[in-house]
mmCIF file of C-alpha atoms and ligand atoms in Angstrom:
data_model
loop_
_atom_site.group_PDB
_atom_site.id
_atom_site.type_symbol
_atom_site.label_atom_id
_atom_site.label_comp_id
_atom_site.label_asym_id
_atom_site.label_seq_id
_atom_site.Cartn_x
_atom_site.Cartn_y
_atom_site.Cartn_z
ATOM 1 C CA UNK A 1 -0.495 -0.149 0.132
ATOM 2 C CA UNK A 2 1.398 3.756 -1.221
ATOM 3 C CA UNK A 3 1.666 5.877 1.516
ATOM 4 C CA UNK A 4 -0.462 8.624 -0.362
ATOM 5 C CA UNK A 5 -3.011 5.146 0.062
ATOM 6 C CA UNK A 6 -2.063 5.625 3.376
ATOM 7 C CA UNK A 7 -2.367 8.932 4.415
ATOM 8 C CA UNK A 8 -5.271 9.366 3.448
ATOM 9 C CA UNK A 9 -6.925 6.531 5.197
ATOM 10 C CA UNK A 10 -5.675 7.992 8.617
ATOM 11 C CA UNK A 11 -7.288 11.808 7.373
ATOM 12 C CA UNK A 12 -10.099 9.487 7.024
ATOM 13 C CA UNK A 13 -10.217 7.879 10.737
ATOM 14 C CA UNK A 14 -10.035 10.633 12.349
ATOM 15 C CA UNK A 15 -13.361 12.163 9.932
ATOM 16 C CA UNK A 16 -15.153 8.635 10.503
ATOM 17 C CA UNK A 17 -14.582 9.531 14.709
ATOM 18 C CA UNK A 18 -16.175 12.875 14.245
ATOM 19 C CA UNK A 19 -19.326 11.546 12.362
ATOM 20 C CA UNK A 20 -19.288 7.571 12.737
ATOM 21 C CA UNK A 21 -22.808 6.944 11.923
ATOM 22 C CA UNK A 22 -22.377 9.236 8.537
ATOM 23 C CA UNK A 23 -19.161 7.456 7.822
ATOM 24 C CA UNK A 24 -20.829 3.665 7.909
ATOM 25 C CA UNK A 25 -22.970 4.835 5.201
ATOM 26 C CA UNK A 26 -20.300 7.184 3.358
ATOM 27 C CA UNK A 27 -17.811 4.254 3.507
ATOM 28 C CA UNK A 28 -20.345 1.677 1.591
ATOM 29 C CA UNK A 29 -21.483 4.543 -0.751
ATOM 30 C CA UNK A 30 -17.486 5.349 -1.865
ATOM 31 C CA UNK A 31 -17.599 0.913 -2.846
ATOM 32 C CA UNK A 32 -20.409 1.144 -4.398
ATOM 33 C CA UNK A 33 -19.100 3.942 -6.767
ATOM 34 C CA UNK A 34 -16.656 1.953 -8.234
ATOM 35 C CA UNK A 35 -18.595 -0.439 -9.600
ATOM 36 C CA UNK A 36 -19.233 1.239 -13.098
ATOM 37 C CA UNK A 37 -23.352 2.032 -12.761
ATOM 38 C CA UNK A 38 -22.351 6.109 -12.023
ATOM 39 C CA UNK A 39 -19.053 5.939 -13.527
ATOM 40 C CA UNK A 40 -18.063 8.890 -15.605
ATOM 41 C CA UNK A 41 -21.601 11.022 -15.232
ATOM 42 C CA UNK A 42 -21.612 14.720 -14.144
ATOM 43 C CA UNK A 43 -22.759 15.049 -10.396
ATOM 44 C CA UNK A 44 -21.815 17.941 -8.012
ATOM 45 C CA UNK A 45 -23.601 16.466 -5.390
ATOM 46 C CA UNK A 46 -21.835 13.338 -3.241
ATOM 47 C CA UNK A 47 -23.515 10.545 -2.446
ATOM 48 C CA UNK A 48 -23.514 11.980 1.736
ATOM 49 C CA UNK A 49 -25.052 15.292 0.070
ATOM 50 C CA UNK A 50 -27.435 13.027 -1.506
ATOM 51 C CA UNK A 51 -28.009 11.300 1.041
ATOM 52 C CA UNK A 52 -28.652 14.128 3.462
ATOM 53 C CA UNK A 53 -31.188 15.907 0.856
ATOM 54 C CA UNK A 54 -33.657 11.860 0.594
ATOM 55 C CA UNK A 55 -33.175 12.210 4.754
ATOM 56 C CA UNK A 56 -34.586 15.758 5.062
ATOM 57 C CA UNK A 57 -36.951 15.784 1.579
ATOM 58 C CA UNK A 58 -38.055 12.242 3.191
ATOM 59 C CA UNK A 59 -39.668 14.071 6.325
ATOM 60 C CA UNK A 60 -41.180 16.903 4.676
ATOM 61 C CA UNK A 61 -42.266 14.391 2.507
ATOM 62 C CA UNK A 62 -44.194 12.723 4.730
ATOM 63 C CA UNK A 63 -45.668 16.389 6.374
ATOM 64 C CA UNK A 64 -46.933 17.424 3.214
ATOM 65 C CA UNK A 65 -48.569 14.618 1.143
ATOM 66 C CA UNK A 66 -50.883 11.818 2.309
ATOM 67 C CA UNK A 67 -47.823 9.276 3.675
ATOM 68 C CA UNK A 68 -50.320 6.298 4.334
ATOM 69 C CA UNK A 69 -49.001 4.828 7.522
ATOM 70 C CA UNK A 70 -50.284 0.672 7.480
ATOM 71 C CA UNK A 71 -47.832 -1.378 8.918
ATOM 72 C CA UNK A 72 -48.546 -4.423 7.259
ATOM 73 C CA UNK A 73 -49.118 -2.937 3.804
ATOM 74 C CA UNK A 74 -45.674 -0.388 4.551
ATOM 75 C CA UNK A 75 -43.378 -4.169 5.675
ATOM 76 C CA UNK A 76 -44.877 -5.455 2.376
ATOM 77 C CA UNK A 77 -43.953 -2.708 -0.596
ATOM 78 C CA UNK A 78 -40.110 -2.633 1.680
ATOM 79 C CA UNK A 79 -39.884 -6.222 1.533
ATOM 80 C CA UNK A 80 -40.249 -6.448 -2.262
ATOM 81 C CA UNK A 81 -38.358 -2.855 -2.384
ATOM 82 C CA UNK A 82 -35.352 -4.521 -0.357
ATOM 83 C CA UNK A 83 -35.250 -7.802 -2.536
ATOM 84 C CA UNK A 84 -34.709 -5.504 -5.890
ATOM 85 C CA UNK A 85 -32.164 -3.653 -3.652
ATOM 86 C CA UNK A 86 -30.244 -5.988 -2.725
ATOM 87 C CA UNK A 87 -29.645 -6.848 -6.139
ATOM 88 C CA UNK A 88 -28.300 -3.803 -6.956
ATOM 89 C CA UNK A 89 -24.773 -1.994 -6.631
ATOM 90 C CA UNK A 90 -26.051 0.181 -3.359
ATOM 91 C CA UNK A 91 -27.799 -2.674 -1.662
ATOM 92 C CA UNK A 92 -25.804 -1.416 1.798
ATOM 93 C CA UNK A 93 -27.406 1.942 1.293
ATOM 94 C CA UNK A 94 -30.382 2.476 3.489
ATOM 95 C CA UNK A 95 -33.326 2.644 0.656
ATOM 96 C CA UNK A 96 -37.514 3.888 1.765
ATOM 97 C CA UNK A 97 -39.789 2.574 0.582
ATOM 98 C CA UNK A 98 -43.815 4.446 1.184
ATOM 99 C CA UNK A 99 -46.695 4.493 -0.353
ATOM 100 C CA UNK A 100 -48.762 7.756 -0.856
ATOM 101 C CA UNK A 101 -52.495 7.790 -0.749
ATOM 102 C CA UNK A 102 -53.426 8.566 -4.439
ATOM 103 C CA UNK A 103 -55.411 7.767 -6.941
ATOM 104 C CA UNK A 104 -52.712 8.081 -9.501
ATOM 105 C CA UNK A 105 -50.994 5.744 -11.170
ATOM 106 C CA UNK A 106 -47.247 7.439 -10.482
ATOM 107 C CA UNK A 107 -44.913 6.273 -8.471
ATOM 108 C CA UNK A 108 -41.252 8.053 -8.033
ATOM 109 C CA UNK A 109 -38.023 8.048 -6.751
ATOM 110 C CA UNK A 110 -35.762 11.459 -4.968
ATOM 111 C CA UNK A 111 -32.122 10.727 -3.607
ATOM 112 C CA UNK A 112 -30.853 8.880 -1.507
ATOM 113 C CA UNK A 113 -32.593 6.308 -1.644
ATOM 114 C CA UNK A 114 -36.232 7.206 -1.441
ATOM 115 C CA UNK A 115 -38.913 5.444 -3.657
ATOM 116 C CA UNK A 116 -42.924 6.436 -3.692
ATOM 117 C CA UNK A 117 -45.487 4.565 -5.034
ATOM 118 C CA UNK A 118 -49.070 5.624 -5.695
ATOM 119 C CA UNK A 119 -51.927 3.659 -4.303
ATOM 120 C CA UNK A 120 -53.662 3.561 -7.810
ATOM 121 C CA UNK A 121 -50.528 2.468 -9.541
ATOM 122 C CA UNK A 122 -50.675 -0.575 -7.004
ATOM 123 C CA UNK A 123 -54.394 -0.828 -7.914
ATOM 124 C CA UNK A 124 -53.112 -0.905 -11.178
ATOM 125 C CA UNK A 125 -50.294 -3.379 -11.501
ATOM 126 C CA UNK A 126 -52.365 -7.237 -12.548
ATOM 127 C CA UNK A 127 -49.544 -8.946 -10.171
ATOM 128 C CA UNK A 128 -46.460 -8.213 -7.476
ATOM 129 C CA UNK A 129 -44.086 -9.276 -10.474
ATOM 130 C CA UNK A 130 -45.595 -6.002 -12.678
ATOM 131 C CA UNK A 131 -45.632 -4.247 -9.105
ATOM 132 C CA UNK A 132 -41.894 -5.001 -8.631
ATOM 133 C CA UNK A 133 -41.469 -3.650 -12.645
ATOM 134 C CA UNK A 134 -42.001 -0.454 -11.858
ATOM 135 C CA UNK A 135 -40.245 -0.235 -8.322
ATOM 136 C CA UNK A 136 -37.269 -2.095 -10.141
ATOM 137 C CA UNK A 137 -36.755 1.021 -12.580
ATOM 138 C CA UNK A 138 -37.078 3.836 -9.623
ATOM 139 C CA UNK A 139 -34.930 2.006 -7.289
ATOM 140 C CA UNK A 140 -32.855 1.855 -10.303
ATOM 141 C CA UNK A 141 -32.922 6.440 -11.099
ATOM 142 C CA UNK A 142 -31.926 5.874 -7.436
ATOM 143 C CA UNK A 143 -28.447 3.536 -8.127
ATOM 144 C CA UNK A 144 -27.822 5.144 -11.242
ATOM 145 C CA UNK A 145 -28.240 8.713 -9.181
ATOM 146 C CA UNK A 146 -30.693 10.292 -11.545
ATOM 147 C CA UNK A 147 -32.189 12.906 -10.029
ATOM 148 C CA UNK A 148 -29.169 14.556 -8.226
ATOM 149 C CA UNK A 149 -27.602 14.257 -12.185
ATOM 150 C CA UNK A 150 -30.474 16.581 -13.389
ATOM 151 C CA UNK A 151 -30.300 18.788 -10.183
ATOM 152 C CA UNK A 152 -26.302 19.570 -11.009
ATOM 153 C CA UNK A 153 -26.998 20.539 -14.771
ATOM 154 C CA UNK A 154 -29.578 22.911 -13.954
ATOM 155 C CA UNK A 155 -27.814 24.662 -11.057
ATOM 156 C CA UNK A 156 -24.586 24.139 -11.458
ATOM 157 C CA UNK A 157 -22.049 24.653 -9.336
ATOM 158 C CA UNK A 158 -25.035 26.131 -6.848
ATOM 159 C CA UNK A 159 -26.777 22.948 -6.265
ATOM 160 C CA UNK A 160 -24.480 22.068 -3.092
ATOM 161 C CA UNK A 161 -24.950 25.572 -1.202
ATOM 162 C CA UNK A 162 -28.631 25.564 -2.827
ATOM 163 C CA UNK A 163 -30.073 22.635 -1.030
ATOM 164 C CA UNK A 164 -28.153 21.648 1.537
ATOM 165 C CA UNK A 165 -26.743 24.706 3.662
ATOM 166 C CA UNK A 166 -29.078 24.247 6.528
ATOM 167 C CA UNK A 167 -32.729 26.705 7.147
ATOM 168 C CA UNK A 168 -34.801 26.114 3.819
ATOM 169 C CA UNK A 169 -32.567 27.513 0.696
ATOM 170 C CA UNK A 170 -34.434 28.195 -2.354
ATOM 171 C CA UNK A 171 -33.366 25.623 -4.141
ATOM 172 C CA UNK A 172 -34.836 22.872 -1.703
ATOM 173 C CA UNK A 173 -38.164 23.982 -1.334
ATOM 174 C CA UNK A 174 -38.390 24.289 -4.748
ATOM 175 C CA UNK A 175 -37.207 21.149 -5.577
ATOM 176 C CA UNK A 176 -39.720 19.706 -2.270
ATOM 177 C CA UNK A 177 -42.400 22.119 -4.001
ATOM 178 C CA UNK A 178 -42.319 20.504 -6.986
ATOM 179 C CA UNK A 179 -42.610 16.593 -5.526
ATOM 180 C CA UNK A 180 -45.002 17.258 -3.776
ATOM 181 C CA UNK A 181 -48.063 18.852 -6.298
ATOM 182 C CA UNK A 182 -47.060 17.012 -9.190
ATOM 183 C CA UNK A 183 -45.743 13.221 -7.629
ATOM 184 C CA UNK A 184 -42.823 13.747 -10.186
ATOM 185 C CA UNK A 185 -38.724 14.562 -8.936
ATOM 186 C CA UNK A 186 -37.712 15.971 -12.235
ATOM 187 C CA UNK A 187 -38.433 15.218 -16.179
ATOM 188 C CA UNK A 188 -35.380 12.276 -17.189
ATOM 189 C CA UNK A 189 -34.216 12.233 -20.168
ATOM 190 C CA UNK A 190 -34.444 8.721 -22.344
ATOM 191 C CA UNK A 191 -31.229 7.525 -22.244
ATOM 192 C CA UNK A 192 -32.473 7.873 -18.390
ATOM 193 C CA UNK A 193 -34.899 6.046 -19.031
ATOM 194 C CA UNK A 194 -33.192 3.286 -20.537
ATOM 195 C CA UNK A 195 -30.738 2.885 -18.653
ATOM 196 C CA UNK A 196 -33.014 2.933 -15.326
ATOM 197 C CA UNK A 197 -35.068 0.332 -17.670
ATOM 198 C CA UNK A 198 -31.986 -1.675 -18.445
ATOM 199 C CA UNK A 199 -31.090 -1.668 -14.718
ATOM 200 C CA UNK A 200 -34.290 -2.679 -13.251
ATOM 201 C CA UNK A 201 -34.602 -5.922 -15.232
ATOM 202 C CA UNK A 202 -31.584 -7.733 -13.920
ATOM 203 C CA UNK A 203 -32.566 -7.169 -10.481
ATOM 204 C CA UNK A 204 -35.474 -8.315 -11.240
ATOM 205 C CA UNK A 205 -34.652 -10.809 -13.358
ATOM 206 C CA UNK A 206 -31.596 -11.284 -10.246
ATOM 207 C CA UNK A 207 -34.687 -10.832 -7.291
ATOM 208 C CA UNK A 208 -36.298 -13.742 -8.879
ATOM 209 C CA UNK A 209 -39.407 -11.641 -10.571
ATOM 210 C CA UNK A 210 -40.613 -12.176 -13.597
ATOM 211 C CA UNK A 211 -39.548 -9.963 -16.002
ATOM 212 C CA UNK A 212 -41.646 -9.571 -17.930
ATOM 213 C CA UNK A 213 -43.923 -8.010 -15.262
ATOM 214 C CA UNK A 214 -42.499 -4.146 -16.396
ATOM 215 C CA UNK A 215 -43.883 -5.049 -20.260
ATOM 216 C CA UNK A 216 -46.809 -5.761 -19.344
ATOM 217 C CA UNK A 217 -47.023 -2.552 -16.992
ATOM 218 C CA UNK A 218 -46.050 -0.667 -19.080
ATOM 219 C CA UNK A 219 -48.223 -1.575 -21.601
ATOM 220 C CA UNK A 220 -51.190 -1.204 -18.601
ATOM 221 C CA UNK A 221 -49.405 2.383 -18.582
ATOM 222 C CA UNK A 222 -49.894 3.461 -22.170
ATOM 223 C CA UNK A 223 -53.295 2.064 -22.551
ATOM 224 C CA UNK A 224 -54.684 3.889 -19.283
ATOM 225 C CA UNK A 225 -52.982 7.138 -20.737
ATOM 226 C CA UNK A 226 -55.864 6.393 -23.686
ATOM 227 C CA UNK A 227 -58.640 5.531 -21.911
ATOM 228 C CA UNK A 228 -57.808 7.941 -19.018
ATOM 229 C CA UNK A 229 -54.964 10.660 -19.473
ATOM 230 C CA UNK A 230 -55.681 12.110 -16.483
ATOM 231 C CA UNK A 231 -54.585 8.716 -14.375
ATOM 232 C CA UNK A 232 -51.125 8.809 -15.701
ATOM 233 C CA UNK A 233 -50.812 11.992 -16.242
ATOM 234 C CA UNK A 234 -47.400 12.440 -13.413
ATOM 235 C CA UNK A 235 -46.087 9.211 -13.939
ATOM 236 C CA UNK A 236 -45.688 10.511 -18.337
ATOM 237 C CA UNK A 237 -44.450 14.223 -17.337
ATOM 238 C CA UNK A 238 -41.409 12.356 -15.866
ATOM 239 C CA UNK A 239 -40.983 8.825 -17.147
ATOM 240 C CA UNK A 240 -41.422 9.643 -21.027
ATOM 241 C CA UNK A 241 -42.385 5.768 -22.275
ATOM 242 C CA UNK A 242 -42.792 4.856 -25.986
ATOM 243 C CA UNK A 243 -42.760 1.736 -27.173
ATOM 244 C CA UNK A 244 -39.538 1.811 -28.133
ATOM 245 C CA UNK A 245 -38.785 1.481 -24.978
ATOM 246 C CA UNK A 246 -41.375 -1.802 -24.671
ATOM 247 C CA UNK A 247 -38.786 -3.096 -27.630
ATOM 248 C CA UNK A 248 -35.874 -2.523 -25.617
ATOM 249 C CA UNK A 249 -36.869 -3.930 -22.799
ATOM 250 C CA UNK A 250 -38.505 -7.427 -24.028
ATOM 251 C CA UNK A 251 -35.421 -7.930 -25.828
ATOM 252 C CA UNK A 252 -33.219 -7.425 -23.126
ATOM 253 C CA UNK A 253 -35.515 -9.862 -21.501
ATOM 254 C CA UNK A 254 -34.984 -12.206 -24.792
ATOM 255 C CA UNK A 255 -31.059 -12.650 -24.191
ATOM 256 C CA UNK A 256 -31.515 -13.508 -20.176
ATOM 257 C CA UNK A 257 -30.880 -17.209 -19.588
ATOM 258 C CA UNK A 258 -33.895 -19.169 -18.981
ATOM 259 C CA UNK A 259 -34.441 -18.924 -15.236
ATOM 260 C CA UNK A 260 -37.199 -21.906 -13.495
ATOM 261 C CA UNK A 261 -39.541 -20.249 -11.260
ATOM 262 C CA UNK A 262 -40.030 -16.473 -11.403
ATOM 263 C CA UNK A 263 -42.265 -15.291 -9.358
ATOM 264 C CA UNK A 264 -45.442 -13.420 -11.064
ATOM 265 C CA UNK A 265 -48.107 -13.299 -8.823
ATOM 266 C CA UNK A 266 -48.477 -13.885 -4.592
ATOM 267 C CA UNK A 267 -50.974 -13.902 -2.668
ATOM 268 C CA UNK A 268 -49.871 -11.123 -0.247
ATOM 269 C CA UNK A 269 -49.655 -8.734 -2.853
ATOM 270 C CA UNK A 270 -53.724 -8.695 -2.972
ATOM 271 C CA UNK A 271 -53.485 -8.655 0.666
ATOM 272 C CA UNK A 272 -51.580 -4.993 -0.320
ATOM 273 C CA UNK A 273 -54.576 -4.602 -2.907
ATOM 274 C CA UNK A 274 -57.184 -5.020 -0.707
ATOM 275 C CA UNK A 275 -55.387 -3.307 2.368
ATOM 276 C CA UNK A 276 -55.490 0.444 0.014
ATOM 277 C CA UNK A 277 -57.991 -0.434 -2.023
ATOM 278 C CA UNK A 278 -60.220 3.078 -0.469
ATOM 279 C CA UNK A 279 -57.461 4.797 -1.751
ATOM 280 C CA UNK A 280 -57.854 3.623 -5.433
ATOM 281 C CA UNK A 281 -60.653 5.807 -7.002
ATOM 282 C CA UNK A 282 -62.784 4.141 -9.888
HETATM 283 ZN ZN1 LIG B 301 -37.886 6.542 -15.316
#
């Protein structure tokens, strides 16, 4: 080991002594950063800052949106989420999975490993594989850090001061207000969508969920757009969804080695749907 590395470790030890808890998270995240998913991507927000931002947003979203507090429903959604996250490059990070009581077919990711799924989407997904398809896609936006990449592009060098200086800096307020009002964090590019689909299929397959669920869920969303455009407005505003994306996902699935016993349905998913059904609209 070189002297430079030893020096860095020494500094790191002192840092760890200062903020032990945060550093445990940062350490695992730094280890993950070398996995390749975000290599070379433009991002001015560090992992540590991103997770700090996520915690702050989570607290404020909890106050300002109708986040469901049903322990059994939350536990199941978290279980599906964790099973997918365990396949990802950020398996060791503290993720959070939340249900929003809202009839829209929507789901979104905010920085710092938080995924929100609306009750309307839970009711519309036919089975756990379709639900896992949306969850895997949102988790992938988080793993690939598309949210903070977007913020970095939009706000440049002011971004960290504008988000994290304590108090309520204006950029933070703007970001929070948008999430609360629209159920979207950012409008992602086609490239970001492609990456989230691609990673999502891998996480699903490795977690043992049938990745065709992502295909049929996307088809359902496109059909809803014809029948009931208002019910999927937020989803389409943040995730440009096209037939081309569906074709790409199918082609990727076709390349995967056959695997027995991929989960399509489970009884607990129907139980989740019953639990949230009063928030699903007509
Ligand atoms: Zn997306």
